[in-house]
CSV table of C-alpha atoms in Angstrom, one decimal:
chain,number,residue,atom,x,y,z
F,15,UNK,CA,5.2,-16.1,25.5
F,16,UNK,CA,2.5,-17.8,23.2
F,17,UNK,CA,-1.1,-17.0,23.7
F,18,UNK,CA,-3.6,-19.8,22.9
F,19,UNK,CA,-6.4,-19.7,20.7
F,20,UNK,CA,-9.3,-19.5,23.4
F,21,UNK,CA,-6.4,-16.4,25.5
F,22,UNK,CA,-8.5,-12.9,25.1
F,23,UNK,CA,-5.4,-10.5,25.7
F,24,UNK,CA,-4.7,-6.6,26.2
F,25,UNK,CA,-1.5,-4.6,25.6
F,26,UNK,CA,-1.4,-1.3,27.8
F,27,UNK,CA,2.2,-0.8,28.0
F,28,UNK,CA,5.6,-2.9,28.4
F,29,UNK,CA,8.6,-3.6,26.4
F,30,UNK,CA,9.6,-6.7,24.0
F,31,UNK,CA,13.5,-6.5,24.2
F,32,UNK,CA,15.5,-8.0,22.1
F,33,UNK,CA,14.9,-11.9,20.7
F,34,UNK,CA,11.5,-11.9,23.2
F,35,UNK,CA,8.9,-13.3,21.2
F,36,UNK,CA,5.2,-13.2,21.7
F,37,UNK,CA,2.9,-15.2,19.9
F,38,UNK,CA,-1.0,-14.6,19.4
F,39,UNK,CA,-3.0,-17.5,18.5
F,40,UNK,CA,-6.5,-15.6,20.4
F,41,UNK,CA,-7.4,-12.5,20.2
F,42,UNK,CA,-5.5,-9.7,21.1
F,43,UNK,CA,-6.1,-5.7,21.8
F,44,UNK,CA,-3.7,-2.6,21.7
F,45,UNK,CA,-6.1,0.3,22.0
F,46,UNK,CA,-5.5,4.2,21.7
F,47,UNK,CA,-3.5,6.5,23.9
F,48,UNK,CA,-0.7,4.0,24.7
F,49,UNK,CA,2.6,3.1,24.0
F,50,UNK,CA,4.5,-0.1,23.3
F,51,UNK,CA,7.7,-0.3,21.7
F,52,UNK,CA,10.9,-2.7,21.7
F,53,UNK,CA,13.5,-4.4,19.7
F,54,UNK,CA,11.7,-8.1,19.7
F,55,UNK,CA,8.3,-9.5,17.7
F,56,UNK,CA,5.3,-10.2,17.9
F,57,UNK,CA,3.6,-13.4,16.0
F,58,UNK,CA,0.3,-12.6,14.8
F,59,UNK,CA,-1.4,-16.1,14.0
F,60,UNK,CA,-5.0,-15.1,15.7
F,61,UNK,CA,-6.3,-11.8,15.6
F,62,UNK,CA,-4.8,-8.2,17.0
F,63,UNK,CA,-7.0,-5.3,16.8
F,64,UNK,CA,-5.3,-1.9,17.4
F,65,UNK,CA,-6.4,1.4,17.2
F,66,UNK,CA,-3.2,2.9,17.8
F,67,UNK,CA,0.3,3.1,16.8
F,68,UNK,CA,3.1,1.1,18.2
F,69,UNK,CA,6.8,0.0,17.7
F,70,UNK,CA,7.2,-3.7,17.5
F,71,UNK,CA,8.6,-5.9,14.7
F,72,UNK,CA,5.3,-7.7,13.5
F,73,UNK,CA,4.9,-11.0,11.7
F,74,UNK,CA,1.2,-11.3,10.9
F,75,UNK,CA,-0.6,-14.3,9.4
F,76,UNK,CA,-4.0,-13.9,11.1
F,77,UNK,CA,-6.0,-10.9,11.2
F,78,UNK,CA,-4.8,-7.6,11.8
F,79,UNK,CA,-7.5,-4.7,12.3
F,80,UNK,CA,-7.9,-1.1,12.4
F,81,UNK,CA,-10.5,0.1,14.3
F,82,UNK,CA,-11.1,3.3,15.6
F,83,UNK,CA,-10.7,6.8,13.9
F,84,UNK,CA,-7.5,8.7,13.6
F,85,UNK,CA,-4.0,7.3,12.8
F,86,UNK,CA,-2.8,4.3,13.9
F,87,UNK,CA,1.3,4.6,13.5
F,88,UNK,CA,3.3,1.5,13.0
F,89,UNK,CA,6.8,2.2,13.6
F,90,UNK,CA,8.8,-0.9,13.0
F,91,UNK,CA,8.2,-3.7,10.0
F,92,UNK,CA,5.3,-5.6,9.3
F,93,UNK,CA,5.6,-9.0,7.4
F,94,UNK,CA,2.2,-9.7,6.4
F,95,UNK,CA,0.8,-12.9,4.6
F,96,UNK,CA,-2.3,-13.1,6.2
F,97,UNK,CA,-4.9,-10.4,6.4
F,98,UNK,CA,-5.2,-6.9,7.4
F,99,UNK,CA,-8.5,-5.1,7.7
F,100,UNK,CA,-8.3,-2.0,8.2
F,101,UNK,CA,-11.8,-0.9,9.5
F,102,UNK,CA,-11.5,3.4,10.3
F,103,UNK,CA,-9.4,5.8,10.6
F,104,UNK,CA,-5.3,5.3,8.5
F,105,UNK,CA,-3.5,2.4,9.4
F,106,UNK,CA,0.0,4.2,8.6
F,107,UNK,CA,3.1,2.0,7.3
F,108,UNK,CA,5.6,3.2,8.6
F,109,UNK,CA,8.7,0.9,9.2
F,110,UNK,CA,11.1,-0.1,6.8
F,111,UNK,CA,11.4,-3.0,5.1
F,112,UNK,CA,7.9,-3.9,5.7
F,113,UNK,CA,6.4,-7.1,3.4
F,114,UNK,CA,3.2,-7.1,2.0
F,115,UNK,CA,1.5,-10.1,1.1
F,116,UNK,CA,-2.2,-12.3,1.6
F,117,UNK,CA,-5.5,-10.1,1.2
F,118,UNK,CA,-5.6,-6.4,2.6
F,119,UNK,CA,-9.6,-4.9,2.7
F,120,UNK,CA,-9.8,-1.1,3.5
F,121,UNK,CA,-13.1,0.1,4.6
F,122,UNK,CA,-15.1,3.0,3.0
F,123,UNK,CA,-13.5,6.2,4.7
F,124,UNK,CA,-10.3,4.4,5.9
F,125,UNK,CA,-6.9,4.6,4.3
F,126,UNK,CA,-3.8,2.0,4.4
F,127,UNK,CA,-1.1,4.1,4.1
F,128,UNK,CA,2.3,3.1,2.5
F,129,UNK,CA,4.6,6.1,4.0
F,130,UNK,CA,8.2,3.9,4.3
F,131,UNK,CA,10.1,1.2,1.8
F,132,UNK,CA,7.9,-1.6,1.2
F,133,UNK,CA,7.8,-4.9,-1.0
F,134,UNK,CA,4.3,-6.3,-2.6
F,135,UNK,CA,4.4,-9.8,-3.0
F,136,UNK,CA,3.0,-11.5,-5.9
F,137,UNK,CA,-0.4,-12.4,-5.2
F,138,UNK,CA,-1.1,-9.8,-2.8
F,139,UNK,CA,-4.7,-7.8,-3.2
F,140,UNK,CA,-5.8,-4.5,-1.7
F,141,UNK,CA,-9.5,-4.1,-2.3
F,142,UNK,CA,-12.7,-2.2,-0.3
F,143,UNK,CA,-14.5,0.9,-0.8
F,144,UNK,CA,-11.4,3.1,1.1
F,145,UNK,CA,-8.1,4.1,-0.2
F,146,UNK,CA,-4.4,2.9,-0.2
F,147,UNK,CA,-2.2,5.9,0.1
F,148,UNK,CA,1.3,6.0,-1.1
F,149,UNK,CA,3.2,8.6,0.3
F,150,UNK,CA,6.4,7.6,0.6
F,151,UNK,CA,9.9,5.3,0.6
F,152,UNK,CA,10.3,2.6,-2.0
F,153,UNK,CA,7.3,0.8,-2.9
F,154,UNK,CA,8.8,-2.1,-4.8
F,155,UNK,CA,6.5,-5.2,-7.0
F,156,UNK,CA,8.2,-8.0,-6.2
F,157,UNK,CA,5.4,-9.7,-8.6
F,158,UNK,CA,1.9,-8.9,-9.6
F,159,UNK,CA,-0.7,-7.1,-7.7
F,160,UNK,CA,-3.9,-6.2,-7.7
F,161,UNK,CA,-5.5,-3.4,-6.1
F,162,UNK,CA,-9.2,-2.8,-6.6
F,163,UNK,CA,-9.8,-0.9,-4.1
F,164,UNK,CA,-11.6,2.8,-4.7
F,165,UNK,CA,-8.9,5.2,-5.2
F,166,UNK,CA,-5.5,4.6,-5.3
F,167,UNK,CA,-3.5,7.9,-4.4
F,168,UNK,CA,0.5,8.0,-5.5
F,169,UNK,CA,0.9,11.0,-3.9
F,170,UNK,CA,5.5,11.2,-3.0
F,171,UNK,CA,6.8,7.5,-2.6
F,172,UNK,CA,8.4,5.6,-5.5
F,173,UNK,CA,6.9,2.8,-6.7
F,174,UNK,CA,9.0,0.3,-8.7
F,175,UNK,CA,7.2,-2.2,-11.2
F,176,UNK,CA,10.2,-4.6,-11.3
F,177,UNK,CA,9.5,-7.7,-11.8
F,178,UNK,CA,5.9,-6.9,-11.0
F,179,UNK,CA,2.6,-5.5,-12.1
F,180,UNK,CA,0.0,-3.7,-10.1
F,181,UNK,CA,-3.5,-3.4,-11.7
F,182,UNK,CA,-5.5,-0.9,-10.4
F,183,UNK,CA,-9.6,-1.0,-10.9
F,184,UNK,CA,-10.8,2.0,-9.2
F,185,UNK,CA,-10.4,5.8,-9.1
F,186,UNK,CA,-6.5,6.6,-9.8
F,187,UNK,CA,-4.9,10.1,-8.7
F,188,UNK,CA,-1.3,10.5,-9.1
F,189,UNK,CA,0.0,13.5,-7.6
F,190,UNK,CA,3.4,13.2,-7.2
F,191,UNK,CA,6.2,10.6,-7.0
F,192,UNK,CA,7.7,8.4,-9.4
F,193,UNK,CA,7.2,5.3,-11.3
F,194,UNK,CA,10.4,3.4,-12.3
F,195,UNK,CA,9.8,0.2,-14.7
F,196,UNK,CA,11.8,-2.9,-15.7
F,197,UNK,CA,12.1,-6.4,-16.5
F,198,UNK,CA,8.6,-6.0,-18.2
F,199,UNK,CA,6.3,-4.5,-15.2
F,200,UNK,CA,3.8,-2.0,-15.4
F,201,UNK,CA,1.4,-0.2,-13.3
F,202,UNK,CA,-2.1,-1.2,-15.3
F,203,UNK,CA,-5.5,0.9,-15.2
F,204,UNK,CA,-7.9,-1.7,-16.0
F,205,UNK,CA,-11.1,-0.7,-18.2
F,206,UNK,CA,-13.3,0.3,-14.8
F,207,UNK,CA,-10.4,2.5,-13.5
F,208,UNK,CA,-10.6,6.4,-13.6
F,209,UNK,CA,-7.1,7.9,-13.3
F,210,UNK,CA,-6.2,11.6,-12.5
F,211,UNK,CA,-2.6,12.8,-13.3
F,212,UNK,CA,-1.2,16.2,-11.5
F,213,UNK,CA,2.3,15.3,-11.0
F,214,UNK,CA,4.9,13.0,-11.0
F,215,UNK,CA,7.5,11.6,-12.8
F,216,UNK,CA,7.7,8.6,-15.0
F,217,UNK,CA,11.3,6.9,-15.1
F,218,UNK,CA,13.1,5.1,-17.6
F,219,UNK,CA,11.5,1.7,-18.7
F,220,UNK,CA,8.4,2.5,-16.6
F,221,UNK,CA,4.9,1.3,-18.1
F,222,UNK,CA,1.9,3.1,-17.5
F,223,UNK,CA,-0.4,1.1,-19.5
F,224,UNK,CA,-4.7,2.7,-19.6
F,225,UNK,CA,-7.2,0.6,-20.2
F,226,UNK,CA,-9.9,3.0,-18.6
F,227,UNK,CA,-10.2,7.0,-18.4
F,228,UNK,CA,-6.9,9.0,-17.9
F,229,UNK,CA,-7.1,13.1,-17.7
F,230,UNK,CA,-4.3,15.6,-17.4
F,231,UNK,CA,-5.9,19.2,-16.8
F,232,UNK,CA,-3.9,21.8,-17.4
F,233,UNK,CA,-1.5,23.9,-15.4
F,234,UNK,CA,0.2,20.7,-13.5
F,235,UNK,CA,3.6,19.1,-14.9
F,236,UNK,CA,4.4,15.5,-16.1
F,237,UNK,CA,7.3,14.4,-17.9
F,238,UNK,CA,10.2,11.2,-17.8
F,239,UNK,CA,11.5,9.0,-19.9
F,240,UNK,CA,9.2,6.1,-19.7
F,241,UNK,CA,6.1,5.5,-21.2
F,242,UNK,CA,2.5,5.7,-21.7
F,243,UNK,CA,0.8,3.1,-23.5
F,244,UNK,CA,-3.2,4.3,-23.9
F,245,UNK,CA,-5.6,2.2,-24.7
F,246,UNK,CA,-8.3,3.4,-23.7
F,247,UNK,CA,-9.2,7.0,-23.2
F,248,UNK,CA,-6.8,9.8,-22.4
F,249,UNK,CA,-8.2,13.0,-21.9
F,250,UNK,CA,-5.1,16.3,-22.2
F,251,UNK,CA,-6.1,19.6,-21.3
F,252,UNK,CA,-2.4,20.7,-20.4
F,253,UNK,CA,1.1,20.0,-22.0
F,254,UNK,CA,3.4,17.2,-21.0
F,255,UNK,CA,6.9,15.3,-21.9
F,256,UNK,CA,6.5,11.6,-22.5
F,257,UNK,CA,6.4,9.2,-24.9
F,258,UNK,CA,3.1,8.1,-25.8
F,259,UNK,CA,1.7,5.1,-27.7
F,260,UNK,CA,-2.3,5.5,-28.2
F,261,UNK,CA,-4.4,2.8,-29.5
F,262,UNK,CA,-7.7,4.2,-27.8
F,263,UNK,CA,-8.4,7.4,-27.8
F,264,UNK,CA,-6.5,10.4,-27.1
């Protein structure tokens, strides 16, 4: 079922079973308080603006938007190379296997939430004045990142810098979680980022590289195997376990 660039569209209900395929080249509308779920996909070449959560296998290389307040649930995978803009309220990840590619903007007060196993693709970018939330599953860098958005919150999921980088350019609060490294990856706080560390565990071979403020207050835990490479200011009120190379100050 294709819809053409000049079809306005509205989902209120229905089901997509298996191998159906609908595909949005206008302008298309799931809002709150419904449900739509199924085993097929939807093609998402135009734009589809939801404000709530559904199930439904979604390739997207148009516009996906947020809008609305409250959390907007997406229970199956998202492919993404396009662009998702998520406006208000938490656009919540929660599929597995989803693919993040293309440009990803999160307004101020909004949050893109990464709560199942995901892979960032090289290239991808996660900016705005919100903040992208990583709660949970495998959050793997298939190559490097960037995400200058305002605050960046690892806060339970895993993220994996193999092969990748992620560069982060804003506030930085890392609360729990773990960071594994490899093959030369590292998650990167570039000279405007301020970082907050509370928790968390940094893995064998992983790279936290600081090119901007870093504090550890005391009475919170951090400890691993991998390493800390600061550069630029590290602030320690508390005690910790892992290696650290300093070249700023410390």
């Amino acid at each position: 079922l294709v819809l053409a660039h000049t079809a306005t569209g509205t989902i209120t209900g229905g089901t997509p079973h298996t191998d159906a395929l609908l595909v949005n080249h206008g302008s298309l509308t799931f809002p709150a308080g419904f449900t739509w779920s199924g085993s097929g996909t939807l093609d998402n070449r135009g734009t589809f603006e939801l404000a709530g959560g559904y199930s439904v296998r979604t390739l997207n290389s148009g516009t996906l938007r947020k809008t609305g307040t409250g959390t907007a649930t997406l229970g199956s995978a998202l492919t993404s190379t396009g662009t998702i803009d998520v406006q208000a309220g938490t656009l919540l990840l929660n599929g597995s296997a989803n693919s993040i590619g293309g440009t990803s903007t999160v307004s101020a007060g909004a949050t893109l939430r990464f709560g199942n196993a995901s892979t960032h693709q090289a290239g991808g970018t996660i900016a705005g004045a919100g903040t992208l939330s990583l709660t949970g599953g495998t959050q793997t860098l298939a190559g490097d990142v960037t995400w200058p958005v305002a605050t960046v919150a690892m806060a339970g999921a895993t993220v994996v810098t193999s092969p990748g980088s992620a560069t982060v350019a804003g506030a930085f609060a890392w609360s729990a979680g773990f960071l594994i490294g490899g093959n030369g990856g590292a998650l990167v706080l570039d000279d405007t980022a301020a970082g907050s560390i509370t928790g968390g565990v940094l893995h064998t071979d992983a790279l936290l590289v600081n090119h901007g403020t870093l504090t550890f207050p005391a009475g919170f835990s951090w400890s691993g195997s991998g390493t800390l490479d600061n550069r630029g200011t590290f602030e320690v009120a508390g005690s910790y376990s892992v290696r650290t190379l300093n070249s700023g100050t410390l």
